[in-house]
XYZ file of C-alpha atoms in Angstrom:
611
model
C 78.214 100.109 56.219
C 75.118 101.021 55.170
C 76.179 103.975 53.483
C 73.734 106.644 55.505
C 74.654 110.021 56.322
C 75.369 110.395 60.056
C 77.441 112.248 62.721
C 79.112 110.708 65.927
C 78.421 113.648 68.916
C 80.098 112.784 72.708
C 77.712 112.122 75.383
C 79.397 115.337 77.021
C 78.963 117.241 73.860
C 75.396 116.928 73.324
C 73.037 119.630 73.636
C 70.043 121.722 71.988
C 72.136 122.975 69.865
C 73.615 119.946 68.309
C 70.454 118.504 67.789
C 68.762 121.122 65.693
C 67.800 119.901 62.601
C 68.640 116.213 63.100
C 65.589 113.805 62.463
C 66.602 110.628 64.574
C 69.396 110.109 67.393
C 70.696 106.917 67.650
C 72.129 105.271 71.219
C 74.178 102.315 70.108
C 75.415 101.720 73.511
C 75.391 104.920 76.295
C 75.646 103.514 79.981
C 76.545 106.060 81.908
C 74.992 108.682 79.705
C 74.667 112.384 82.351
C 71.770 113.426 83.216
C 72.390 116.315 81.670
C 72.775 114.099 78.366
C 69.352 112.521 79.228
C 67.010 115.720 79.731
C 68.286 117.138 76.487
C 66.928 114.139 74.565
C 64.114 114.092 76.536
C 63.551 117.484 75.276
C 64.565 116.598 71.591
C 61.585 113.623 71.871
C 59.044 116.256 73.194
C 60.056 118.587 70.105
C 59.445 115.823 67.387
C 62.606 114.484 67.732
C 63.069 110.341 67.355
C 65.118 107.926 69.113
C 67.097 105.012 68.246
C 68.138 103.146 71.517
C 70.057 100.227 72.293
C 70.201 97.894 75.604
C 71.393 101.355 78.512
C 68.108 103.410 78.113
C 67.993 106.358 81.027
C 64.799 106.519 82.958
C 64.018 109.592 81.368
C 63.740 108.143 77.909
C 61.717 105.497 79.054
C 58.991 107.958 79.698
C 59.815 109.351 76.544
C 59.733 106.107 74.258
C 56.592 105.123 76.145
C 58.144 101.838 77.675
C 58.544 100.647 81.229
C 60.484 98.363 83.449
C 64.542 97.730 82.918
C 65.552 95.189 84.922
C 69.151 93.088 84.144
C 67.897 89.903 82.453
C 70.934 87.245 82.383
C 70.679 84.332 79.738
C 69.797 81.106 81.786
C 71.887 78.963 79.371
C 74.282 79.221 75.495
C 72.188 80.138 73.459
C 68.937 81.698 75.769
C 68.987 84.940 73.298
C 69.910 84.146 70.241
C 67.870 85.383 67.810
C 65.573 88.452 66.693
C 62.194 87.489 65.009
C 60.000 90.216 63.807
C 56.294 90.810 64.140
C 54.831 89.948 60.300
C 54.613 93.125 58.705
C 55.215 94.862 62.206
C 57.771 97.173 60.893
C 58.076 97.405 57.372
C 61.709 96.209 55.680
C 62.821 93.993 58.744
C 63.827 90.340 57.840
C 61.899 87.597 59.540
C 64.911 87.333 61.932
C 68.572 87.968 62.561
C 70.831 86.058 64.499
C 72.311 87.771 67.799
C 73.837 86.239 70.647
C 73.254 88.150 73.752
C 74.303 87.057 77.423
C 71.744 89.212 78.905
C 69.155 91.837 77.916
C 67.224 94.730 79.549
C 63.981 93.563 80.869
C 61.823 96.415 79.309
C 57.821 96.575 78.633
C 55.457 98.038 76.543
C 53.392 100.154 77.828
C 49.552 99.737 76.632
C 48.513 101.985 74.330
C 51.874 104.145 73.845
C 54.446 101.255 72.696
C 54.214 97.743 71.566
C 56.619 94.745 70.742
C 57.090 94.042 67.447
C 60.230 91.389 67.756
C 60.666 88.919 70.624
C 64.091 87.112 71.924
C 63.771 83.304 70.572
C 66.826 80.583 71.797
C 69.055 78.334 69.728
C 66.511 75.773 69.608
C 63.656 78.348 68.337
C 61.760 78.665 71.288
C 60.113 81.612 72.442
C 61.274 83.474 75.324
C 58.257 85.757 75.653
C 60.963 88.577 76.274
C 60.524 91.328 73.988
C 63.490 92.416 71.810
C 62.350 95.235 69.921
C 59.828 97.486 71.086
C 58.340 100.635 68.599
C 56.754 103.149 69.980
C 55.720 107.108 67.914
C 58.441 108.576 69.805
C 61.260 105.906 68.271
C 62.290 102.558 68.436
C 64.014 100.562 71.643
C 66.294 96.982 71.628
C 66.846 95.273 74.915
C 70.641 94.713 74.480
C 73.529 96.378 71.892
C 73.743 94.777 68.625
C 76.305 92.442 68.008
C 78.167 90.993 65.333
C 76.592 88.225 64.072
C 74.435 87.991 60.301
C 75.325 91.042 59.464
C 73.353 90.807 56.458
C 70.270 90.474 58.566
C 71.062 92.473 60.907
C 72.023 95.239 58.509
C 68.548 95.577 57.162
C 66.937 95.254 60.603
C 69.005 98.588 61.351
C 68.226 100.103 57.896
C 64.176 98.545 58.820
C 64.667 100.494 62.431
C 66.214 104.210 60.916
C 63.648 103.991 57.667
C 60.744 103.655 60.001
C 61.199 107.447 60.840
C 63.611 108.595 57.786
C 61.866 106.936 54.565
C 64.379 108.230 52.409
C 67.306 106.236 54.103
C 65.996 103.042 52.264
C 67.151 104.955 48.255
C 70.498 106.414 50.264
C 71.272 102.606 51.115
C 70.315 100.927 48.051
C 72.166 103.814 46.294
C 75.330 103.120 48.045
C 74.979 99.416 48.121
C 74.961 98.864 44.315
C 77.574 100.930 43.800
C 79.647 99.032 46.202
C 78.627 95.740 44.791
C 79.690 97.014 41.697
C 82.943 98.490 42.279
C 83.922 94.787 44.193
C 82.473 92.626 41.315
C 85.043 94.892 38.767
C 87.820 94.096 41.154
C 87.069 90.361 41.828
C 86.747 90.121 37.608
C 90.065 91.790 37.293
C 92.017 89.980 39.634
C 90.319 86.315 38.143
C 91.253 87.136 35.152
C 94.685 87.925 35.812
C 95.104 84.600 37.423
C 93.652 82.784 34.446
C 96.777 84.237 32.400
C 98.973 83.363 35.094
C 97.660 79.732 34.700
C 97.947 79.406 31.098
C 101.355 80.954 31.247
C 102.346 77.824 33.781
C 102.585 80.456 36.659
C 101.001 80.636 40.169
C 97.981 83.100 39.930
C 99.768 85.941 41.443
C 96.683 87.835 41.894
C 95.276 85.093 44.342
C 98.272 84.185 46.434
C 100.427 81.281 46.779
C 98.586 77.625 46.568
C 96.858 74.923 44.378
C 94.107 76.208 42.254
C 92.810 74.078 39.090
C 92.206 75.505 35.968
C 88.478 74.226 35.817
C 88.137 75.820 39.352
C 88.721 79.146 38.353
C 86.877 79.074 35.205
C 83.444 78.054 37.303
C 84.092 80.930 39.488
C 83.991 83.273 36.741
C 81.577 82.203 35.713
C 79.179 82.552 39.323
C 80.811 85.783 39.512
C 79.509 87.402 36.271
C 76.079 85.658 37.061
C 76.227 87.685 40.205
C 77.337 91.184 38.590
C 74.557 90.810 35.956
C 72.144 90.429 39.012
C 73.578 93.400 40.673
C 73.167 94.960 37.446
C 69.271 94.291 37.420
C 69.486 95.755 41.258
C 70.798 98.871 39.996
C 67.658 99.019 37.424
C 65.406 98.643 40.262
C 67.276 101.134 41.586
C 66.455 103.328 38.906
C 62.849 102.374 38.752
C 62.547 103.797 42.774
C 62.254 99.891 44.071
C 64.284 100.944 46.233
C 63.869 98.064 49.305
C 64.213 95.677 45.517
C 67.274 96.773 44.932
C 68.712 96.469 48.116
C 67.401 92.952 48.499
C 68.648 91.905 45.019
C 72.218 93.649 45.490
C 73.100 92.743 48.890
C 72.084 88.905 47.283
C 74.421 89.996 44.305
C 77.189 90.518 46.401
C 76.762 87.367 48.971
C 77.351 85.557 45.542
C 80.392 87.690 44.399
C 81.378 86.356 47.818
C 80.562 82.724 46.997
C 82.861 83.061 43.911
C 85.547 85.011 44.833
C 86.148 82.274 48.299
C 85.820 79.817 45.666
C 88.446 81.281 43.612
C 91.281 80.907 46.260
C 94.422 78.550 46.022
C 94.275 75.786 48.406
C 97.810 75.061 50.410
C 97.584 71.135 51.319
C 100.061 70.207 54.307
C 99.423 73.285 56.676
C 98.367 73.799 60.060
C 95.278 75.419 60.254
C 93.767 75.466 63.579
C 91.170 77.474 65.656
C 91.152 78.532 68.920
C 87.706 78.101 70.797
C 87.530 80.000 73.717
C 84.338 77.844 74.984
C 85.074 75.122 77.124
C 81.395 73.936 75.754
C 82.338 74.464 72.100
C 80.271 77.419 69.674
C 76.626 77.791 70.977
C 74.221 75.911 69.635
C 75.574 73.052 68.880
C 77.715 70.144 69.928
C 81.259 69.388 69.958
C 80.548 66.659 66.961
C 78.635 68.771 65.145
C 80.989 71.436 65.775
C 84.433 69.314 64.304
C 82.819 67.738 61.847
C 82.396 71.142 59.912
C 85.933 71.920 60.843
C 86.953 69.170 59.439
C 85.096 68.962 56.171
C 86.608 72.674 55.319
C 89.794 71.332 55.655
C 90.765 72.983 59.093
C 93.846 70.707 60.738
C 93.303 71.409 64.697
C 91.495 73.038 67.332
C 92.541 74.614 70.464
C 89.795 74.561 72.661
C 90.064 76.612 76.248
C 89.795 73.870 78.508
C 91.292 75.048 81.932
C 92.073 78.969 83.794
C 93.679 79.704 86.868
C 91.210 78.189 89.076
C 88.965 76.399 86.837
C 89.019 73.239 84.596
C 86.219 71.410 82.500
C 86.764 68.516 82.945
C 87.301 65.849 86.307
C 90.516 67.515 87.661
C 92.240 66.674 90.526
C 94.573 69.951 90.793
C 92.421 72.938 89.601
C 88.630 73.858 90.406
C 85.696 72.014 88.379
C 82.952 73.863 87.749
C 79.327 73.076 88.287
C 78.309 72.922 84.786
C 80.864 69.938 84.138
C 78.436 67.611 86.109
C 75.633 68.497 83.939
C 76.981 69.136 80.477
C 79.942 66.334 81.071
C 83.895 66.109 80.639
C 84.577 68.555 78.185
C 87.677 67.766 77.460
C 86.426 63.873 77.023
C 83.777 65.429 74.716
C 85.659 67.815 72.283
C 88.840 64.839 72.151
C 86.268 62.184 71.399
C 84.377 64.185 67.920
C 88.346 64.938 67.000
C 89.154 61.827 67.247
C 85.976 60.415 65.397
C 86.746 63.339 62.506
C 90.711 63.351 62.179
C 91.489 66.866 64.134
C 94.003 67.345 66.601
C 93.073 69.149 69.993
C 95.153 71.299 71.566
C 93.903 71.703 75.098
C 94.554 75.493 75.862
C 94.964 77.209 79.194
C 94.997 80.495 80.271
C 97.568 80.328 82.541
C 97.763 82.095 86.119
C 94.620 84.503 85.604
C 91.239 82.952 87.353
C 88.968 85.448 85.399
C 85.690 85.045 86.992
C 85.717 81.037 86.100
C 87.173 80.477 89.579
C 84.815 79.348 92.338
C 84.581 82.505 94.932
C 86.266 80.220 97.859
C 89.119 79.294 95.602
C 89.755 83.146 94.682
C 89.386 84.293 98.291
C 91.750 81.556 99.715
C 94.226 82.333 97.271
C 94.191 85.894 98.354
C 94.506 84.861 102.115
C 97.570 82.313 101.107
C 99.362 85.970 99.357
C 99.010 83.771 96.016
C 97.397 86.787 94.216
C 99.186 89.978 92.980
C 99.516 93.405 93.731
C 100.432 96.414 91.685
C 103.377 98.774 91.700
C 101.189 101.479 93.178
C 99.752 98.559 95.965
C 96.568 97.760 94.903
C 95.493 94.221 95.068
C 94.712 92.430 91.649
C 92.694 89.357 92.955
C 91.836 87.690 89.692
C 96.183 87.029 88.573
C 97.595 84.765 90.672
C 101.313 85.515 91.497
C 104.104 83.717 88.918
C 107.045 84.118 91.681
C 104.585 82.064 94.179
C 106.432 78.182 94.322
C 102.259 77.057 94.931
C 101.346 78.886 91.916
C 104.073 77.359 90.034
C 103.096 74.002 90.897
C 100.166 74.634 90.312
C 100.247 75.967 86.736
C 102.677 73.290 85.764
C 100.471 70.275 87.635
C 97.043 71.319 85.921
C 98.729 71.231 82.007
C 100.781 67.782 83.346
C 97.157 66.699 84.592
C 95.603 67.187 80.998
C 98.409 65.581 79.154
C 98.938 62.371 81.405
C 95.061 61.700 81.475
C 94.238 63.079 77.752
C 95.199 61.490 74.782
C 95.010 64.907 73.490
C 97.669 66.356 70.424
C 98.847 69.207 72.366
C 99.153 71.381 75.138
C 98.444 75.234 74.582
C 99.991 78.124 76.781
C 98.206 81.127 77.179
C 98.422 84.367 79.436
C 101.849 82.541 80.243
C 103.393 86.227 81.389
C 102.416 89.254 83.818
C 99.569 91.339 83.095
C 101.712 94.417 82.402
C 104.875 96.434 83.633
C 103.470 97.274 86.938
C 102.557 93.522 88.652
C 103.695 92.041 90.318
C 105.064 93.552 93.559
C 102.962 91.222 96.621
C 105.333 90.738 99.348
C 106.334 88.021 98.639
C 107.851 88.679 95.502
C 110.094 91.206 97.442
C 111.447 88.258 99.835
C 112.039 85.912 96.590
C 113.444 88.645 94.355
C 115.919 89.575 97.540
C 116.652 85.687 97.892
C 117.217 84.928 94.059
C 119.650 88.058 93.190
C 121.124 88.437 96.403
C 120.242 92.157 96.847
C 118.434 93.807 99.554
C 115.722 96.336 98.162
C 115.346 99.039 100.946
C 112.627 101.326 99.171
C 110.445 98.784 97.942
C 109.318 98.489 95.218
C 110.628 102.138 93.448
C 114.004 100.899 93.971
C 114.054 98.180 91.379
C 112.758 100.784 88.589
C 115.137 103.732 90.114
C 118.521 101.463 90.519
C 119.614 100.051 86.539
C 121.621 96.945 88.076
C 118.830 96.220 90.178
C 116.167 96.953 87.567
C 118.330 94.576 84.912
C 117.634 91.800 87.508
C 114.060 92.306 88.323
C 113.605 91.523 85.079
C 115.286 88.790 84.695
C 113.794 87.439 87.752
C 110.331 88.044 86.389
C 111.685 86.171 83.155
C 112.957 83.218 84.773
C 109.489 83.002 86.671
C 107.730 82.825 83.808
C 110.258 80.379 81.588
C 110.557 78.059 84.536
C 106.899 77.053 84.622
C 107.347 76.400 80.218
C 110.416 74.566 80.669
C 108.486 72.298 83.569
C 106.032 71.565 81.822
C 107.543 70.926 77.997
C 109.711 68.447 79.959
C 107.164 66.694 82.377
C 104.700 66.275 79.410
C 107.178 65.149 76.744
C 108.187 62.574 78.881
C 104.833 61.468 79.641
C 103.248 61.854 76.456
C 106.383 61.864 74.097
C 104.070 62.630 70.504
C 102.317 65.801 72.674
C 103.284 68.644 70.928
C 103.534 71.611 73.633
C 103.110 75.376 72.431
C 101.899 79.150 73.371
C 99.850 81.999 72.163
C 102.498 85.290 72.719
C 102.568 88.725 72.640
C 103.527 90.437 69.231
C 106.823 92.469 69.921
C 109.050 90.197 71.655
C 111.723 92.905 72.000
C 109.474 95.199 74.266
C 106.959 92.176 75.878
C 110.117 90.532 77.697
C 110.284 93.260 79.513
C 107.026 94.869 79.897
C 105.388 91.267 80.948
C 108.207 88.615 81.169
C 107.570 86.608 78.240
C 110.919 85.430 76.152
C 108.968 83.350 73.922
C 112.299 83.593 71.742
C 114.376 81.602 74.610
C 111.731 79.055 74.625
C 111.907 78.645 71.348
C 115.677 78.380 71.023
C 115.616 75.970 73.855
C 113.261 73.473 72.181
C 110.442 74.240 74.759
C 107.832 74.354 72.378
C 106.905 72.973 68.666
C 104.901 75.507 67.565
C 104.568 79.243 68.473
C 101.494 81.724 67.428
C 102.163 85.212 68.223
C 98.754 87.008 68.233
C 98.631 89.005 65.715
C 95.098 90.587 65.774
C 95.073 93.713 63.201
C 92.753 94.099 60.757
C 95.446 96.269 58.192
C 97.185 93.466 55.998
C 100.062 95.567 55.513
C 100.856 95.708 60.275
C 100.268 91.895 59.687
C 102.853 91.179 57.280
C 105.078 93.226 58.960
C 104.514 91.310 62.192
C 105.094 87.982 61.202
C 108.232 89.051 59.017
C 109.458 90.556 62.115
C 108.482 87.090 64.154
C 109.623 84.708 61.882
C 113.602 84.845 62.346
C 112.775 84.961 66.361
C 111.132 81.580 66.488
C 113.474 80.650 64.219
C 113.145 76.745 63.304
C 110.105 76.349 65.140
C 107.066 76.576 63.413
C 105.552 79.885 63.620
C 101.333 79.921 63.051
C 100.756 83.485 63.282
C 97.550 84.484 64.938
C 94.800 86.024 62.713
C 92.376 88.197 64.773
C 89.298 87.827 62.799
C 86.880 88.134 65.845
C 88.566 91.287 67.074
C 87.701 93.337 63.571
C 84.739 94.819 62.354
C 82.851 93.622 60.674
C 83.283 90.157 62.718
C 83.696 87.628 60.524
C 85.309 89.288 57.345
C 86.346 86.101 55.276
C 88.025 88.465 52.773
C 90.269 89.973 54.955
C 90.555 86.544 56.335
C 92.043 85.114 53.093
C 94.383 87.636 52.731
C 96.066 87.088 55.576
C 96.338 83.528 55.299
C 97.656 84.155 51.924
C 100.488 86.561 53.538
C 101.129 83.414 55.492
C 101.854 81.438 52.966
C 103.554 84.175 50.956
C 105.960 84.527 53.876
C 106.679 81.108 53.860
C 104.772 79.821 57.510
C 103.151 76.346 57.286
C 100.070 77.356 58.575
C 97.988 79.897 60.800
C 95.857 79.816 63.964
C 92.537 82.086 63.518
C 90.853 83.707 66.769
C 87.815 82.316 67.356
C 85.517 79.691 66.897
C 82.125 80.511 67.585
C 78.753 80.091 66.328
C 79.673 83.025 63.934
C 82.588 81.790 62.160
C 81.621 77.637 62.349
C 78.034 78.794 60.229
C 79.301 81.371 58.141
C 83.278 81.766 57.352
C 84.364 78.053 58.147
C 82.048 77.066 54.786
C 83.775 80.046 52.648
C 87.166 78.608 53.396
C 86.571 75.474 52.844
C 85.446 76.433 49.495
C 88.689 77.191 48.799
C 91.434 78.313 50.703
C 91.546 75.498 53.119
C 90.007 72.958 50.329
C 90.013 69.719 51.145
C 92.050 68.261 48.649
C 90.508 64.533 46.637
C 92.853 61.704 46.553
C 93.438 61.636 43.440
């Protein structure tokens, strides 16, 4: 992204030979790097070589780098690692801070008079850890976990900051390429604004935008911010010229954050729509609370949130069917907690489960009695899989269907979300006691168990129908039992893409369920970052859920970069284009509630005045 000239060499592949010539090696994330791999760099170091590591760093190198230590550091709480602050002046280009959430780091130390720190871990509240983050030594530069997604701008120049401490002349390669790319999207955005201003005149719907409500006077002001922020890009590109080169990065990166600003601005707004988040965070994003956190939903004009509230053998809240864990006595009824702020700020919640997988939310005696009950499943090749309990088990059933019931007869939440509602894949399950039930349901007696039901057609049709109907049972129980408890409770599932081969492959007939009436709204994840596999998905989805609402699933925290709100838009505008009311976006985290919630609420998901 920066735009620096690099290679990508295997672990396997390196050696002396690869290495000749090259300046800096970088390590984004090597943890079981050979030894082999290891004494070649440490030979590259001794030979002038520099080094670039992140988080897995071989004891070898640590003699190299001049550090010590490397014990696993686990975040006490949310939010323990959060940020990156930089040593004033300690290394040259680096912003003050960037943000970065990290579960755990690698406890390493300077060592006096060969390394030092020059960034320390600070929490979500701004307090010091005293744990070093960055450590810079002659040799090359070390961070105490990978980098992650979040501020990219920030976190882009602390890379840039770590490579041009050791290759000054990567500073005018990235400024070079980041004014041209500014550029080139500022001509685009221009083009495309302009075309919708004709369309608007003309009494058409700005084609070049997507389907939606956009005034006239909208559009005009975000021309307007957009040629302010070319003609700064503009003045980065003579800075450029002038050899400012760490100028002109600063400037044009700003340019384009603006050509950003505009261009969200720009976008039709679609009043009426469902447009929801998932949060997989029973506690919300970090750093802050569930108000806090549905109050900026709700002000960007998001509709709902599905918040992950329960798992196999775990629920946040007082449950009297499923697990509680220990943080629920200290941090409170989650479910009580996120219902309460959507209450207070007009969102619906959609309490979401995964269904039948425990993860490693389940308490350790749960999981192990469960596995001495034969409630957990076992592959086609025999192995145990501990963490999925079994869907054929009439105790797992209950259970599944009891825990969602639970939520809905105690909650007076909006909905009830499905999730994981199938088999992990193809192969699962095949415990023992899905023999004996599969034998019992279809009448059959499998004598070479389990190849038989794979090797015999007839009896292969009915093993999967039988892992169907185990699945669909525990939907229909629960649409039923919570519509007639809670008649306004919408119920509904996040499902697999290709309905054709996932029946199959993991018993899920989300089209039945949807025929049937066992859901009101459906949202098949569809987590690709290439708008033209998206469109195609939910074109191929729509006609299966056929008159029940269909929010596709947009995968923003899958891609990279995380947190692209352009790609974003586009896909909601497919949505619309392809005629769904609405769209559920994967996830909501610190991330997206800070920095892409804002941009759509700009304008995409505008809130819309009375008047």
């Amino acid at each position: 992204d920066l735009g620096l000239d690099h290679m990508l060499i295997s672990d396997d592949d390196l050696s002396a030979g690869r290495l000749r010539g090259v300046r800096l090696a970088v390590l984004p994330h090597n943890p079981a790097m050979p030894d082999a791999a290891a004494d070649v760099l440490s030979r590259y170091v001794a030979g002038g070589g520099k080094l670039l590591v992140f988080y897995v760093l071989p004891p070898a190198l640590r003699q190299a780098l001049g550090v010590e230590g490397g014990d696993h550091v686990p975040q006490k709480y949310r939010g323990h690692f959060a940020s990156v602050r930089f040593e004033p002046g300690a290394l040259a280009g680096a912003p003050d801070a960037a943000g970065q959430l990290s579960w755990n780091i690698c406890g390493v130390r300077p060592v006096e008079g060969r390394s030092r720190a020059v960034a320390r871990w600070f929490d979500s509240a701004g307090a010091d850890t005293g744990r070093p983050a960055v450590l810079l030594s002659d040799n090359g530069i070390y961070m105490t976990h990978v980098m992650t997604g979040e501020d990219m701008p920030n976190k882009g120049r602390m890379l840039l900051a770590m490579v041009g401490r050791f290759l000054p002349e990567a500073w005018q390669q990235a400024s070079e390429a980041q004014v041209a790319r500014a550029a080139a999207e500022g001509d685009g955005m221009m083009k495309r604004l302009l075309a919708a201003a004709v369309d608007l005149r003309e009494g058409r719907p700005p084609a070049s935008l997507g389907p939606g409500l956009l005034p006239a006077d909208r559009l005009a002001a975000a021309r307007r911010s957009l040629e302010k922020a070319m003609a700064e890009n503009a003045a980065a590109g003579a800075a450029l010229d002038g050899g400012r080169f760490a100028e002109a990065l600063g400037r044009s990166q700003e340019a384009a954050r603006r050509m950003t600003d505009a261009w969200c601005s720009a976008q039709p707004a679609a009043p009426g729509e469902h447009r929801a988040f998932w949060c997989h965070s029973a506690f919300g994003p970090a750093g802050m609370s569930w108000d806090e956190a549905i109050k900026i939903l709700a002000d960007n004009g998001f509709t709902a949130i599905l918040p992950n509230m329960l798992w196999g053998g775990a629920a946040y809240y007082e449950s009297a069917v499923l697990p509680v864990p220990p943080e629920v006595k200290d941090k409170g009824d989650q479910v009580a907690a996120c219902l309460a702020a959507c209450k207070k700020h007009g969102l619906e919640c959609h309490v979401w489960k995964v269904n039948y997988n425990m993860g490693g939310r389940a308490p350790r005696e749960f999981r192990e009695r469960m596995k001495r009950d034969g409630r957990t499943q076992v592959g086609f090749d025999g192995r145990p899989r501990d963490s999925w309990l079994c869907p054929s088990h009439p105790d797992n059933r209950k259970l599944e269907i009891d825990s969602m019931v639970e939520v809905a007869s105690k909650y007076d939440v909006a909905g009830i979300h499905f999730d994981y509602i199938r088999y992990p894949d193809a192969d699962h399950c095949f415990c023992p006691g899905c023999r004996e039930r599969f034998q019992e349901a279809a009448g059959v007696k499998v004598a070479a168990w389990p190849a038989d039901v794979r090797r015999d057609a007839a009896l292969a049709q009915k093993w999967l129908d039988w892992r169907r109907d185990n699945v669909t049972a525990v939907v229909a129980a629960v649409s039923g039992a919570v519509r007639k408890t809670r008649p306004k409770c919408k119920v509904s599932a996040a499902v697999f893409q290709n309905w054709a081969a996932d029946r199959d492959k993991v018993g899920q007939d989300w089209r039945l369920w949807c025929e049937r009436g066992y859901l009101d709204f459906v949202c098949p994840m569809d987590y690709t970052p290439h708008n033209r596999q998206f469109e195609n998905l939910v074109a191929m989805q729509l006609p299966l859920a056929g008159s029940v609402p269909c929010y596709p699933g947009i995968g923003l925290s899958t891609w990279q970069p995380q947190g692209d709100v352009m790609r974003l838009i586009e896909q909601i505008q497919i949505s619309r284009r392809l005629g769904c009311r609405g769209f559920t976006i994967f996830e909501f985290s610190a991330l997206e509630a800070r920095q892409v919630v804002p941009l759509c609420g700009a304008g995409v998901t505008r809130v819309q005045s009375a008047k």
